[in-house]
Amino acid sequence: MGLTQKLDAVHSIFIRLKYTDEYGFGSCVTCGHKIKYKYTNLQCGHFIDRANTQFRWYEFNTYPQCEDCNVYKGGNLKIYREFLVEQHSGPFVEMMEFSRQTGFEEFYLWGVEWWYWEKETQNNPRIWNKAKELMRQ
């Protein structure tokens, strides 16, 4: 497993665990159903496709989705966008879309720093420890 695949796995687990309860159950952000999914059955859905590397591991571009929404409905992007606007505001989503359209290779967004902050200041090392475990594989 290469570094990109390891980072994909760590980020996916981070997103799915972040939005689950202590028993590992969470919900798809786009299907509208109140059905709970065990986190291993959820997927890490991307609003802006992960082929756009500047958003590949960006926390606010990725949320848990069921396989039906993420794969078979192509991300269910209209509803995904509405969800993002509700969570972060229309201008934020427009900034993400604009950034993607510029074609620039780099944007300075954060993610891992938050995992470290959670571990150090909130006494919540769950994501940090899982990332360390996966990086050792």
Coordinates of C-alpha atoms in Angstrom, one line a residue:
M1 CA 0.0 0.0 0.0
G2 CA 1.5 3.3 -1.1
L3 CA 1.5 6.6 0.9
T4 CA -1.5 8.0 -1.0
Q5 CA -3.6 4.9 -0.3
K6 CA -2.6 4.9 3.4
L7 CA -3.6 8.6 3.7
D8 CA -6.9 7.8 1.9
A9 CA -7.6 5.0 4.4
V10 CA -6.7 7.2 7.4
H11 CA -8.8 10.1 6.2
S12 CA -11.7 7.8 5.5
I13 CA -11.6 6.3 8.9
F14 CA -11.3 9.8 10.5
I15 CA -14.3 11.1 8.7
R16 CA -16.4 8.1 9.4
L17 CA -15.4 8.0 13.1
K18 CA -15.9 11.7 13.6
Y19 CA -19.5 11.5 12.6
T20 CA -20.4 8.3 14.6
D21 CA -21.4 7.7 18.1
E22 CA -19.4 5.7 20.7
Y23 CA -20.9 2.5 19.3
G24 CA -19.7 3.2 15.7
F25 CA -23.1 4.2 14.2
G26 CA -23.6 7.2 12.0
S27 CA -25.8 8.4 9.2
C28 CA -25.4 9.2 5.5
V29 CA -25.5 13.0 5.0
T30 CA -27.3 12.9 1.7
C31 CA -29.9 10.2 1.6
G32 CA -32.3 11.8 4.0
H33 CA -33.1 8.5 5.8
K34 CA -32.7 8.3 9.5
I35 CA -31.3 4.8 9.1
K36 CA -28.1 4.2 11.1
Y37 CA -25.1 2.6 9.5
K38 CA -22.2 0.9 11.3
Y39 CA -19.2 3.1 10.5
T40 CA -17.5 0.3 8.5
N41 CA -20.5 0.3 6.2
L42 CA -20.3 4.1 5.6
Q43 CA -18.1 5.5 2.9
C44 CA -16.1 8.8 2.9
G45 CA -18.0 10.8 0.3
H46 CA -16.3 13.7 -1.4
F47 CA -18.2 16.7 -2.7
I48 CA -15.4 17.7 -4.9
D49 CA -13.9 14.5 -6.4
R50 CA -10.7 13.3 -4.8
A51 CA -9.0 13.5 -8.1
N52 CA -8.7 17.2 -7.3
T53 CA -5.9 16.7 -4.9
Q54 CA -6.2 20.0 -3.1
F55 CA -9.5 18.7 -1.7
R56 CA -8.8 15.0 -1.4
W57 CA -8.2 15.1 2.3
Y58 CA -10.0 18.3 3.1
E59 CA -12.2 17.7 6.1
F60 CA -15.0 20.0 5.0
N61 CA -15.2 18.3 1.6
T62 CA -15.7 14.9 3.0
Y63 CA -18.6 13.5 5.0
P64 CA -20.1 10.0 5.6
Q65 CA -22.3 8.6 2.8
C66 CA -23.9 5.3 2.2
E67 CA -22.8 3.3 -0.8
D68 CA -26.0 4.0 -2.7
C69 CA -25.5 7.8 -2.5
N70 CA -21.7 7.8 -2.9
V71 CA -21.4 5.2 -5.7
Y72 CA -24.7 4.6 -7.4
K73 CA -26.0 8.2 -7.3
G74 CA -22.6 9.7 -8.1
G75 CA -22.3 11.4 -4.7
N76 CA -25.9 12.7 -4.7
L77 CA -24.2 16.0 -5.3
K78 CA -27.2 18.3 -5.4
I79 CA -28.2 17.2 -1.9
Y80 CA -24.6 17.1 -0.8
R81 CA -24.2 20.7 -1.9
E82 CA -27.3 21.7 0.0
F83 CA -25.9 20.0 3.1
L84 CA -22.6 21.8 2.8
V85 CA -24.4 25.2 2.4
E86 CA -26.4 24.5 5.5
Q87 CA -23.2 23.4 7.5
H88 CA -20.7 26.0 6.2
S89 CA -22.6 28.7 4.2
G90 CA -23.0 29.3 0.5
P91 CA -19.9 31.5 0.1
F92 CA -17.8 28.7 1.6
V93 CA -19.1 26.2 -0.9
E94 CA -18.7 28.6 -3.7
M95 CA -15.0 29.1 -2.6
M96 CA -14.5 25.4 -2.8
E97 CA -16.1 25.2 -6.2
F98 CA -14.1 28.2 -7.5
S99 CA -10.9 26.8 -6.1
R100 CA -11.5 23.5 -8.0
Q101 CA -12.2 25.4 -11.2
T102 CA -9.0 27.5 -11.1
G103 CA -6.9 24.3 -11.7
F104 CA -4.3 25.4 -9.1
E105 CA -2.4 22.4 -7.8
E106 CA -2.2 23.6 -4.1
F107 CA -4.4 25.1 -1.5
Y108 CA -3.4 25.4 2.1
L109 CA -6.1 23.5 4.0
W110 CA -5.7 21.6 7.2
G111 CA -6.8 18.3 8.7
V112 CA -4.0 16.4 10.5
E113 CA -3.4 19.4 12.7
W114 CA -6.9 19.0 14.0
W115 CA -6.3 15.4 14.9
Y116 CA -3.2 16.4 16.8
W117 CA -5.2 19.2 18.6
E118 CA -7.9 16.7 19.5
K119 CA -5.3 14.4 21.0
E120 CA -3.3 17.1 22.9
T121 CA -6.0 19.5 24.1
Q122 CA -9.2 17.5 24.2
N123 CA -7.7 14.2 25.4
N124 CA -9.2 12.4 22.4
P125 CA -6.5 10.4 20.7
R126 CA -8.8 8.1 18.8
I127 CA -8.2 9.4 15.3
W128 CA -4.5 10.1 15.9
N129 CA -3.9 6.6 17.2
K130 CA -5.8 5.0 14.3
A131 CA -3.7 7.0 11.9
K132 CA -0.5 5.8 13.6
E133 CA -1.7 2.2 13.4
L134 CA -2.5 2.5 9.7
M135 CA 0.8 4.2 8.8
R136 CA 2.7 1.3 10.4
Q137 CA 1.1 -1.2 8.0

